[in-house]
Coordinates of C-alpha atoms in Angstrom, one line a residue:
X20 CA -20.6 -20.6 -11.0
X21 CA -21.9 -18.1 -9.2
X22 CA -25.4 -19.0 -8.4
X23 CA -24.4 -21.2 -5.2
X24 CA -25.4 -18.7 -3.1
X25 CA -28.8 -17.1 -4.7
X26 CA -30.7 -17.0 -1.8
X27 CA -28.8 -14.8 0.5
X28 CA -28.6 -11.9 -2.5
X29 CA -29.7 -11.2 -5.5
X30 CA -26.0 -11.3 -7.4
X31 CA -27.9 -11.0 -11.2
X32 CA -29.6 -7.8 -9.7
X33 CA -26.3 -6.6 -7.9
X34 CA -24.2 -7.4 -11.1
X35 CA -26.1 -5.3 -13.3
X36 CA -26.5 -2.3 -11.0
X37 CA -22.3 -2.6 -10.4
X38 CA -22.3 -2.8 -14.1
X39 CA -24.8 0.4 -14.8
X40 CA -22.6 3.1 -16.2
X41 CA -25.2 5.3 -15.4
X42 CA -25.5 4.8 -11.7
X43 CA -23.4 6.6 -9.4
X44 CA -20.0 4.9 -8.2
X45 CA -21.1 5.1 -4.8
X46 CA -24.0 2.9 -5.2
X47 CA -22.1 0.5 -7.5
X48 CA -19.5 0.2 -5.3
X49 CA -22.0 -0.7 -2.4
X50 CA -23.3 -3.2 -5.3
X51 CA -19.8 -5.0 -5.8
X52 CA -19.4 -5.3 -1.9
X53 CA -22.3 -7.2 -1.9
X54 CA -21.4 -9.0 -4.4
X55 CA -17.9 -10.0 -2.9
X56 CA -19.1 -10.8 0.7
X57 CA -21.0 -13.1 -1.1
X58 CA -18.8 -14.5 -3.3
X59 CA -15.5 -17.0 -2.3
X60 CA -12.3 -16.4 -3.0
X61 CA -12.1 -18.1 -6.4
X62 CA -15.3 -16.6 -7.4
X63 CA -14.4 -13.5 -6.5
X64 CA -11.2 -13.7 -8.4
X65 CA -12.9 -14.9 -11.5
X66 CA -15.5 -11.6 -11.4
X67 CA -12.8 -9.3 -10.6
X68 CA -10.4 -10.3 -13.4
X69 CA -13.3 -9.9 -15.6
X70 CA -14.4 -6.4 -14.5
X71 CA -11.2 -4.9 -13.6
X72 CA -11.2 -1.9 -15.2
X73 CA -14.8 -0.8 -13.9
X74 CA -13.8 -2.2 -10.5
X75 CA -11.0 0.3 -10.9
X76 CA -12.5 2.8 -11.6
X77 CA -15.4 2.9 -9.4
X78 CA -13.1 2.5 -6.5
X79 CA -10.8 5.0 -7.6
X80 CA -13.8 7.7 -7.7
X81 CA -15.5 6.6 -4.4
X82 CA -11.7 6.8 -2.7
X83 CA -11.6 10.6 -4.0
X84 CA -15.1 11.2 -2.8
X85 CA -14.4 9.6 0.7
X86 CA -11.0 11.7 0.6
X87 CA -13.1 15.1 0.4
X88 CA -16.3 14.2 2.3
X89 CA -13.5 13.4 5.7
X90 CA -12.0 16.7 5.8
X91 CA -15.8 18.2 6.4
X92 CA -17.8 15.3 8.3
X93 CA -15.0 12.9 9.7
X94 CA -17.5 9.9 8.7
X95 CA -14.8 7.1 9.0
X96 CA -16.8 3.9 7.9
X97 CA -16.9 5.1 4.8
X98 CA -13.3 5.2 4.1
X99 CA -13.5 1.6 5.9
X100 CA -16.0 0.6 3.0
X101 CA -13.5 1.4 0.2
X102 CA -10.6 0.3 1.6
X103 CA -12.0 -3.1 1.8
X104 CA -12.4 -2.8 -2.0
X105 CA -8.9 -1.9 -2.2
X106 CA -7.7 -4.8 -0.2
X107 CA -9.9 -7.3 -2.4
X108 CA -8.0 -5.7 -6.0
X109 CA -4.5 -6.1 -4.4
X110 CA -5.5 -9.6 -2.5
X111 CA -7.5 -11.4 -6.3
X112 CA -5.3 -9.5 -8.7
X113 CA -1.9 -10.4 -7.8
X114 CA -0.6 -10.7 -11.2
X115 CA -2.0 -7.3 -12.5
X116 CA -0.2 -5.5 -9.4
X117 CA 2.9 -7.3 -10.8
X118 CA 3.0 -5.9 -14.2
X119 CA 2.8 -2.1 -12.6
X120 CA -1.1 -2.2 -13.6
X121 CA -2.5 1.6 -11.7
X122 CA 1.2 1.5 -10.3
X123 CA 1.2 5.2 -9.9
X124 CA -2.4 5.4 -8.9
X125 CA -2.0 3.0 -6.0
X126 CA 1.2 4.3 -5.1
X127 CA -0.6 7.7 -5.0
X128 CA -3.2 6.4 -2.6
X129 CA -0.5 4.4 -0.9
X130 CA 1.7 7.7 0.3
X131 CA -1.7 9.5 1.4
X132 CA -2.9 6.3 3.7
X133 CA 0.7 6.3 5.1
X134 CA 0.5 9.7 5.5
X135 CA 2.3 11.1 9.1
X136 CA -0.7 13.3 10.2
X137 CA -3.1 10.4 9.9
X138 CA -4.0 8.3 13.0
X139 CA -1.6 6.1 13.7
X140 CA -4.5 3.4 13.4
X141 CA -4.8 4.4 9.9
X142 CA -1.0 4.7 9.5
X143 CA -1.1 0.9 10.2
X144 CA -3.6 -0.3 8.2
X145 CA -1.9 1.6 5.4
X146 CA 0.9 -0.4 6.1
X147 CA -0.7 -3.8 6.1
X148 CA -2.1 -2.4 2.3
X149 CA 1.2 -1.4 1.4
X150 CA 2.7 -4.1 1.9
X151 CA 0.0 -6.5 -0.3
X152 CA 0.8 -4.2 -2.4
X153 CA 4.8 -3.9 -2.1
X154 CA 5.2 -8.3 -2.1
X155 CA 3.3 -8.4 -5.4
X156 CA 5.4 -5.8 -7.5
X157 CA 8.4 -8.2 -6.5
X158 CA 11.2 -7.2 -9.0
X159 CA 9.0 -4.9 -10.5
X160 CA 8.9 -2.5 -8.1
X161 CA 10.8 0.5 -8.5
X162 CA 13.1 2.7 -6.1
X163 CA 10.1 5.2 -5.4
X164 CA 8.0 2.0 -3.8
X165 CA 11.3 0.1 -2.3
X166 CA 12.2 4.3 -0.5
X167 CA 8.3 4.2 0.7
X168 CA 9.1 0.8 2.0
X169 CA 12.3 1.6 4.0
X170 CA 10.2 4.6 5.3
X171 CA 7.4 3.1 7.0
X172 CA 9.2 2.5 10.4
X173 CA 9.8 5.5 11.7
X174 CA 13.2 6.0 14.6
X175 CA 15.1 4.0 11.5
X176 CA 18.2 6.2 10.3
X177 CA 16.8 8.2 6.8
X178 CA 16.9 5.9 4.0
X179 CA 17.4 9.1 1.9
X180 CA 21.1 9.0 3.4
X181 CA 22.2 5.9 2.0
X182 CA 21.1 6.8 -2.0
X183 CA 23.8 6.6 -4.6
X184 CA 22.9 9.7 -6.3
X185 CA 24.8 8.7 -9.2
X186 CA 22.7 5.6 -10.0
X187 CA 19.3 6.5 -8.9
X188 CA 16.2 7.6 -10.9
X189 CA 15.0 10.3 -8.1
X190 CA 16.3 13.9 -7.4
X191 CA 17.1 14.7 -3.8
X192 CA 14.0 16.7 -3.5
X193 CA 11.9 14.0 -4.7
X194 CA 13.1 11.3 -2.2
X195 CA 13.3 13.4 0.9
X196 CA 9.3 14.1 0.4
X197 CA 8.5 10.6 0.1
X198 CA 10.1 10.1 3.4
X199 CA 8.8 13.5 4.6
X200 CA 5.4 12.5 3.7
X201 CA 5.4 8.7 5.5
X202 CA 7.4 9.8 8.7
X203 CA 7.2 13.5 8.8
X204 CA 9.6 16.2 10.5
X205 CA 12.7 14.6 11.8
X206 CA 15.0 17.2 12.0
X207 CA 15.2 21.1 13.4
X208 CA 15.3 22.1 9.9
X209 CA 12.3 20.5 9.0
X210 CA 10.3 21.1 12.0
X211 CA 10.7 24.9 11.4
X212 CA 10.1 24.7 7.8
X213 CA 7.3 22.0 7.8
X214 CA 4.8 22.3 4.9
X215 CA 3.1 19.5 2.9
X216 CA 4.8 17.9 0.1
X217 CA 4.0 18.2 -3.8
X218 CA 5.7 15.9 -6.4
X219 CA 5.3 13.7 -9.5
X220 CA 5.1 9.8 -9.1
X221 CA 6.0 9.1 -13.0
X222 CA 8.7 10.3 -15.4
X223 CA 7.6 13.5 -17.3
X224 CA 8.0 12.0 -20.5
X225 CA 5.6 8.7 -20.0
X226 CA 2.5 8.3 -20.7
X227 CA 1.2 7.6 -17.1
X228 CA 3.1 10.7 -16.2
X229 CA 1.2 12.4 -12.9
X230 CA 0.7 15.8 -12.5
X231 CA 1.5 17.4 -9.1
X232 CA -0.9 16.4 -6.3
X233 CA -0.5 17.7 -2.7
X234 CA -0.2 14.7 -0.6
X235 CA -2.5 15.5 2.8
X236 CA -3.2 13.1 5.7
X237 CA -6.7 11.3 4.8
X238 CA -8.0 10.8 8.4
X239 CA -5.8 13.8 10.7
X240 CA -5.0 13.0 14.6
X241 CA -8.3 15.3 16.6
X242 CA -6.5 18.6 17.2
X243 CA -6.6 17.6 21.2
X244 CA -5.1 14.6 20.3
X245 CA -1.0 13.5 21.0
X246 CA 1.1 11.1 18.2
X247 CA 2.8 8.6 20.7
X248 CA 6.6 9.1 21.1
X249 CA 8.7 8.1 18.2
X250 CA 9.9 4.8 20.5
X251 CA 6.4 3.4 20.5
X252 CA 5.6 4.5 16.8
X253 CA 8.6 2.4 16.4
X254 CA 7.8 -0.9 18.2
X255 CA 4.4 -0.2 16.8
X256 CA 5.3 0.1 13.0
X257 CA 8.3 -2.8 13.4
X258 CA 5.2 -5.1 14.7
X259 CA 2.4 -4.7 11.9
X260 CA 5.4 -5.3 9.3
X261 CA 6.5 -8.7 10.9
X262 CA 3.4 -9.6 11.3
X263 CA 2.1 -8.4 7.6
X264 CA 4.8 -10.2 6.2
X265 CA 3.9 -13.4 7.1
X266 CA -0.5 -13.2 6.6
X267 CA -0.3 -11.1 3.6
X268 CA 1.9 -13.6 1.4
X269 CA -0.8 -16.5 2.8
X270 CA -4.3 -14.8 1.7
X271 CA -3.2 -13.0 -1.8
X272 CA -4.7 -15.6 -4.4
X273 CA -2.2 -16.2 -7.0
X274 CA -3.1 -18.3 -9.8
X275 CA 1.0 -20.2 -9.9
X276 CA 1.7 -21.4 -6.2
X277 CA 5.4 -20.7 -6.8
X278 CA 4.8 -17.1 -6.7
X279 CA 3.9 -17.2 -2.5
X280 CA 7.9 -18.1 -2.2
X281 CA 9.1 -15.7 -4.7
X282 CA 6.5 -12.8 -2.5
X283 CA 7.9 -14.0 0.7
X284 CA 11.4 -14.3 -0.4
X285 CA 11.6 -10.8 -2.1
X286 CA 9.5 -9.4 1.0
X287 CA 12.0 -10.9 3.6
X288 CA 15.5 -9.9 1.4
X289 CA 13.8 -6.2 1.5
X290 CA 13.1 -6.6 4.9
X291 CA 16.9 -7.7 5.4
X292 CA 18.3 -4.8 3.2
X293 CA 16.8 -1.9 4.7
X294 CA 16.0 -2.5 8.6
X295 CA 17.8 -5.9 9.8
X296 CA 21.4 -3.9 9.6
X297 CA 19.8 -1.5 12.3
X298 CA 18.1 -3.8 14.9
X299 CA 21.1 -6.0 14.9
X300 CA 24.0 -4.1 14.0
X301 CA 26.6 -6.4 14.8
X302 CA 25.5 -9.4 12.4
X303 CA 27.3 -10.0 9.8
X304 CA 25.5 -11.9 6.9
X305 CA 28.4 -12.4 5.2
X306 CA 29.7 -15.5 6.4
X307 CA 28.0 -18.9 6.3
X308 CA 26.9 -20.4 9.5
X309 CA 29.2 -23.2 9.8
X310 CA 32.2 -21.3 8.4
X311 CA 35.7 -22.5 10.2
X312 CA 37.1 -20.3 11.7
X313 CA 40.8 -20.9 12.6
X314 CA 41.9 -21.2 16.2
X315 CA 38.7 -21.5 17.5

């Protein structure tokens, strides 16, 4: 299947060094880019289903490399490399990312590319990666990734205010850092008392329990450099969702075609729940269109 292409790589020669445990994960992850560029969708689909785990894996240790070399040397392309890598897993393994498979890894990598001291190009292609992410968990997803979701547009009111305490799974603490973390100081208090945010992703009792992990911007704003005024974050974060809502249900490859409806319909009714209400605050959903309505 995959020999179609032979003459442009050498995929046995690639496959094996990707496969080499004892090769370093940055050179097997330049391997399995070669190998996917080369690769089609379906193919590509097929090899990563069957080398998930090591896919994983690699990336996951390339990511933490890339993480540490840009606070020293700023080298951005290589953060572009892995990424790519992360966009192939969530795009070819849409049923994995249902079942919660590396939920709390991703959703770990997912705060620090969303990150409000990152650059707001950054903060946008986290959200594009989020939300590949976000449409596959469907009713899986839980209210630490649905709170991360009604954060990414910043000027919204704090979803943190509307929480029934009673009913949900986070403490107070814990929700106002995820929103602290994607949209950053909103209020005087805040500002004055702005540090970075620590917290678990997982219950304490499970097995894919989390220890603490300060969550710090990946790729910082240059220290001469100005975050555009909270209207324009706006209009620019409202934008990339709209239009990530509609291409990222299209190009993730799921094996049962009824699950691009079920992605776009959970993605829309979120969409609805947490930011509709806001830009148009005198529609009522309620009623059907062609409801009667006496003495008109």
């Amino acid at each position: 299947m995959f020999h179609s292409r032979k003459g442009h790589t050498d995929i046995k020669k690639n496959t094996q060094k990707f496969l080499d445990h004892k090769k370093e994960t940055t050179g097997r992850l330049k391997a399995l880019r070669l190998l996917l560029d080369v690769f089609d969708n379906a193919e590509s689909k097929v090899f990563l289903e069957g080398h998930y785990c090591e896919i994983y894996y690699v990336f996951n240790d390339v990511f933490s490399i890339v993480e540490a070399n840009l606070r020293q040397k700023g080298h951005k392309s290589d953060l572009d490399a892995v990424l790519y890598i992360l966009e192939k897993i969530l795009l070819l393994l849409p049923e994995l990312i249902q079942r919660r498979w590396q939920f709390h890894s991703i959703g770990r990598i997912m705060l620090k590319l969303l990150h409000h001291g990152n650059t707001v190009k950054l903060r946008r292609e986290g959200v594009r990666l989020f939300l590949l992410w976000f449409q596959c968990l469907q009713g899986n997803s839980d209210e630490f990734s649905q709170l991360m979701y009604a954060s990414i547009i910043p000027g919204f009111p704090n979803p943190v205010d509307s929480i029934n305490w009673e009913k949900s799974t986070l403490s107070k603490s814990e929700a106002e850092d995820i929103v602290y973390v994607i949209r950053g100081p909103e209020t005087e208090d805040q500002i004055s008392h702005a540090s970075q945010s620590t917290f678990h992703l997982a219950d304490k009792n499970s097995d894919d329990w989390c220890s603490r992990e300060e969550i710090q911007p990946i790729f910082p704003l240059a220290t001469n450099e100005r975050s555009p005024s909270v209207d324009k974050l706006t209009k620019f974060f409202l934008d990339k969702v709209l239009e990530s809502m509609s291409t990222g249900i299209v190009q993730t490859q799921w094996t049962d075609k009824r699950c691009y409806e079920l992605s776009f319909a959970f993605i829309f009714n979120s969409f609805k729940k947490y930011y509709l209400p806001y830009i148009f605050s005198d529609w009522k959903p309620e009623p059907t269109l062609y409801e009667a309505k006496p003495g008109l």
